[in-house]
């Protein structure tokens, strides 16, 4: 299939996936505030974003981000603005609204899924990471072939799916007793908001 050291790729991918980052914070936040269902939808959104990056890498569009300062800057600032926007929404959320909101409605889970897709897709560091990481496990004579990128990307997405679903289930179960505590969710939202804003600022200052 044009892939080398596949076992090493799986191990390295697992290390990268379990390392705390934007995706981990997002899944944990949705798992705690919306329960297991919210965490699972967040996971599906993140994995969808991974597949989008995989397709872009396979088509060579990630190479454009690596070589074009303009393209990189556009994606970078879109991602940064979106994360800061998410953080701002969490900071201004009123405590009373937590009491009136049903967190597991179809509308809220759909919104969680789309937010997760955008959070992952608009992170240029993921695209550059795929472009730098994947070729190390592709045979030189297959580096221009899309198929190895798709296989590696699908594998990475599967690892992400298994890890984040496990994380979502654990977080959802362990915090089930806190669901009636609106003060906990209020301060969790404020903390998450600050985290998202800080990550957005960090992405804004990311260099190629």
Short mmCIF file of C-alpha atoms in Angstrom, two decimals:
data_model
loop_
_atom_site.label_atom_id
_atom_site.label_comp_id
_atom_site.label_asym_id
_atom_site.label_seq_id
_atom_site.Cartn_x
_atom_site.Cartn_y
_atom_site.Cartn_z
CA UNK A 1 0.00 0.00 0.00
CA UNK A 2 3.07 2.24 -0.08
CA UNK A 3 3.18 2.40 3.73
CA UNK A 4 6.23 1.57 5.84
CA UNK A 5 6.55 0.94 9.61
CA UNK A 6 2.79 0.88 10.08
CA UNK A 7 3.11 -0.39 13.67
CA UNK A 8 5.36 2.54 14.54
CA UNK A 9 2.82 4.88 12.97
CA UNK A 10 0.03 3.50 15.17
CA UNK A 11 2.15 3.89 18.31
CA UNK A 12 3.29 7.43 17.42
CA UNK A 13 -0.26 8.45 16.49
CA UNK A 14 -1.59 7.20 19.81
CA UNK A 15 0.99 9.31 21.67
CA UNK A 16 -0.02 12.40 19.69
CA UNK A 17 -3.75 11.78 20.15
CA UNK A 18 -3.60 11.31 23.93
CA UNK A 19 -1.42 14.41 24.40
CA UNK A 20 -3.68 17.16 25.83
CA UNK A 21 -4.66 19.85 23.36
CA UNK A 22 -7.62 21.73 21.91
CA UNK A 23 -9.46 18.54 20.97
CA UNK A 24 -9.05 17.06 24.47
CA UNK A 25 -10.32 20.22 26.14
CA UNK A 26 -13.29 20.38 23.75
CA UNK A 27 -14.35 16.75 24.33
CA UNK A 28 -13.96 17.02 28.11
CA UNK A 29 -15.95 20.24 28.21
CA UNK A 30 -18.84 18.82 26.18
CA UNK A 31 -18.76 15.53 28.11
CA UNK A 32 -19.05 17.30 31.45
CA UNK A 33 -21.61 19.93 30.42
CA UNK A 34 -23.74 17.85 28.04
CA UNK A 35 -23.07 14.33 29.28
CA UNK A 36 -21.82 11.31 27.37
CA UNK A 37 -23.95 12.13 24.33
CA UNK A 38 -22.39 15.57 23.96
CA UNK A 39 -18.91 14.10 24.32
CA UNK A 40 -19.59 11.47 21.66
CA UNK A 41 -20.89 14.08 19.20
CA UNK A 42 -17.81 16.20 19.90
CA UNK A 43 -15.65 13.15 19.20
CA UNK A 44 -17.42 12.46 15.91
CA UNK A 45 -16.93 16.09 14.90
CA UNK A 46 -13.22 16.01 15.70
CA UNK A 47 -12.74 12.76 13.78
CA UNK A 48 -14.61 14.28 10.83
CA UNK A 49 -12.14 17.16 10.95
CA UNK A 50 -9.27 14.66 10.91
CA UNK A 51 -10.74 13.05 7.79
CA UNK A 52 -11.06 16.46 6.14
CA UNK A 53 -7.37 17.14 6.83
CA UNK A 54 -6.59 13.68 5.46
CA UNK A 55 -8.37 14.43 2.19
CA UNK A 56 -6.61 17.80 1.95
CA UNK A 57 -3.25 16.13 2.55
CA UNK A 58 -4.03 13.45 -0.03
CA UNK A 59 -4.95 16.11 -2.59
CA UNK A 60 -1.80 18.07 -1.81
CA UNK A 61 -3.68 21.09 -0.47
CA UNK A 62 -1.85 20.89 2.85
CA UNK A 63 1.32 21.54 0.89
CA UNK A 64 -0.22 24.87 -0.13
CA UNK A 65 -0.55 25.80 3.55
CA UNK A 66 3.07 24.90 4.13
CA UNK A 67 4.34 26.93 1.16
CA UNK A 68 1.90 29.84 1.00
CA UNK A 69 2.15 32.43 3.76
CA UNK A 70 -1.16 33.95 2.65
CA UNK A 71 -3.09 30.65 2.73
CA UNK A 72 -1.58 29.73 6.07
CA UNK A 73 -2.43 33.13 7.55
CA UNK A 74 -6.04 32.99 6.33
CA UNK A 75 -6.68 29.56 7.89
CA UNK A 76 -4.72 30.49 11.00
CA UNK A 77 -6.71 33.64 11.73
CA UNK A 78 -10.03 32.01 10.90
CA UNK A 79 -9.24 29.27 13.42
CA UNK A 80 -8.03 31.75 16.02
CA UNK A 81 -11.11 33.98 15.67
CA UNK A 82 -13.43 30.98 15.90
CA UNK A 83 -11.80 29.68 19.08
CA UNK A 84 -11.85 33.13 20.67
CA UNK A 85 -15.52 33.43 19.66
CA UNK A 86 -16.32 30.09 21.35
CA UNK A 87 -14.47 31.21 24.47
CA UNK A 88 -16.30 34.53 24.54
CA UNK A 89 -19.68 32.77 24.33
CA UNK A 90 -18.77 30.66 27.33
CA UNK A 91 -17.58 33.65 29.35
CA UNK A 92 -20.78 35.63 28.80
CA UNK A 93 -23.13 32.70 29.46
CA UNK A 94 -25.37 33.57 32.39
CA UNK A 95 -25.77 31.22 35.31
CA UNK A 96 -29.55 31.36 34.97
CA UNK A 97 -29.39 30.12 31.38
CA UNK A 98 -27.72 26.93 32.55
CA UNK A 99 -30.78 26.12 34.60
CA UNK A 100 -33.11 26.62 31.65
CA UNK A 101 -31.05 24.85 28.99
CA UNK A 102 -31.58 21.20 28.08
CA UNK A 103 -28.03 20.18 27.08
CA UNK A 104 -28.82 16.95 25.24
CA UNK A 105 -31.34 18.11 22.62
CA UNK A 106 -30.78 17.20 18.99
CA UNK A 107 -30.12 20.87 18.18
CA UNK A 108 -27.41 21.16 20.83
CA UNK A 109 -25.67 17.92 19.81
CA UNK A 110 -25.74 19.00 16.14
CA UNK A 111 -24.23 22.33 17.18
CA UNK A 112 -21.57 20.49 19.20
CA UNK A 113 -20.71 18.30 16.20
CA UNK A 114 -20.34 21.26 13.83
CA UNK A 115 -18.31 23.22 16.37
CA UNK A 116 -15.94 20.26 16.77
CA UNK A 117 -15.55 19.94 12.99
CA UNK A 118 -14.71 23.64 12.66
CA UNK A 119 -12.39 23.65 15.68
CA UNK A 120 -10.31 20.85 14.19
CA UNK A 121 -10.52 21.87 10.53
CA UNK A 122 -9.60 25.51 11.13
CA UNK A 123 -6.45 24.59 13.04
CA UNK A 124 -3.60 24.99 10.50
CA UNK A 125 -1.21 23.22 12.86
CA UNK A 126 -3.13 19.98 12.23
CA UNK A 127 -2.70 20.32 8.46
CA UNK A 128 1.01 21.05 8.80
CA UNK A 129 1.37 18.18 11.28
CA UNK A 130 -0.20 15.74 8.82
CA UNK A 131 2.04 17.00 6.04
CA UNK A 132 5.16 16.57 8.18
CA UNK A 133 4.15 13.35 9.96
CA UNK A 134 2.52 11.15 7.33
CA UNK A 135 5.33 11.16 4.70
CA UNK A 136 7.68 9.58 7.24
CA UNK A 137 5.61 6.39 6.93
CA UNK A 138 5.10 6.45 3.15
CA UNK A 139 7.48 4.84 0.67
CA UNK A 140 9.35 7.41 -1.45
CA UNK A 141 7.92 5.94 -4.67
CA UNK A 142 4.35 6.35 -3.32
CA UNK A 143 4.67 9.84 -1.85
CA UNK A 144 2.60 11.36 -4.67
CA UNK A 145 -0.13 8.72 -4.34
CA UNK A 146 -3.27 9.72 -2.40
CA UNK A 147 -4.02 6.19 -1.16
CA UNK A 148 -1.31 5.95 1.56
CA UNK A 149 -2.41 9.33 2.97
CA UNK A 150 -6.01 8.12 3.11
CA UNK A 151 -5.06 4.88 4.87
CA UNK A 152 -2.89 6.66 7.43
CA UNK A 153 -5.50 9.37 7.95
CA UNK A 154 -8.28 6.83 8.45
CA UNK A 155 -6.09 4.99 10.96
CA UNK A 156 -5.34 8.22 12.82
CA UNK A 157 -9.07 9.05 12.86
CA UNK A 158 -9.89 5.59 14.24
CA UNK A 159 -7.34 5.97 17.03
CA UNK A 160 -8.80 9.40 17.81
CA UNK A 161 -12.32 7.96 17.81
CA UNK A 162 -11.47 5.19 20.27
CA UNK A 163 -9.53 7.48 22.61
CA UNK A 164 -11.97 10.39 22.71
CA UNK A 165 -15.03 8.17 23.08
CA UNK A 166 -13.33 6.49 26.04
CA UNK A 167 -12.55 9.94 27.44
CA UNK A 168 -16.12 11.13 26.84
CA UNK A 169 -17.67 8.10 28.53
CA UNK A 170 -15.36 8.36 31.52
CA UNK A 171 -15.93 12.11 31.93
CA UNK A 172 -19.68 11.76 31.44
CA UNK A 173 -20.02 9.01 34.04
CA UNK A 174 -17.67 10.52 36.60
CA UNK A 175 -19.50 13.87 36.54
CA UNK A 176 -23.07 12.54 36.48
CA UNK A 177 -23.56 13.50 40.15
CA UNK A 178 -22.69 17.11 39.34
CA UNK A 179 -25.42 17.63 36.73
CA UNK A 180 -27.70 19.42 39.17
CA UNK A 181 -24.93 21.75 40.33
CA UNK A 182 -25.32 24.83 38.14
CA UNK A 183 -22.50 26.64 39.96
CA UNK A 184 -20.09 23.92 38.86
CA UNK A 185 -21.12 24.26 35.20
CA UNK A 186 -21.03 28.04 35.43
CA UNK A 187 -17.41 28.09 36.56
CA UNK A 188 -16.48 25.24 34.22
CA UNK A 189 -17.81 27.29 31.30
CA UNK A 190 -15.82 30.31 32.41
CA UNK A 191 -12.64 28.23 32.75
CA UNK A 192 -13.22 26.58 29.36
CA UNK A 193 -13.86 29.99 27.84
CA UNK A 194 -10.50 31.25 29.05
CA UNK A 195 -8.81 28.11 27.74
CA UNK A 196 -10.37 28.49 24.28
CA UNK A 197 -9.45 32.17 24.13
CA UNK A 198 -5.85 31.46 25.16
CA UNK A 199 -5.60 28.69 22.54
CA UNK A 200 -7.04 31.02 19.91
CA UNK A 201 -4.43 33.63 20.76
CA UNK A 202 -1.73 30.96 20.64
CA UNK A 203 -2.84 29.86 17.16
CA UNK A 204 -2.93 33.50 16.02
CA UNK A 205 0.76 33.83 16.87
CA UNK A 206 1.70 30.48 15.32
CA UNK A 207 4.45 30.78 12.72
CA UNK A 208 4.80 28.65 9.61
#
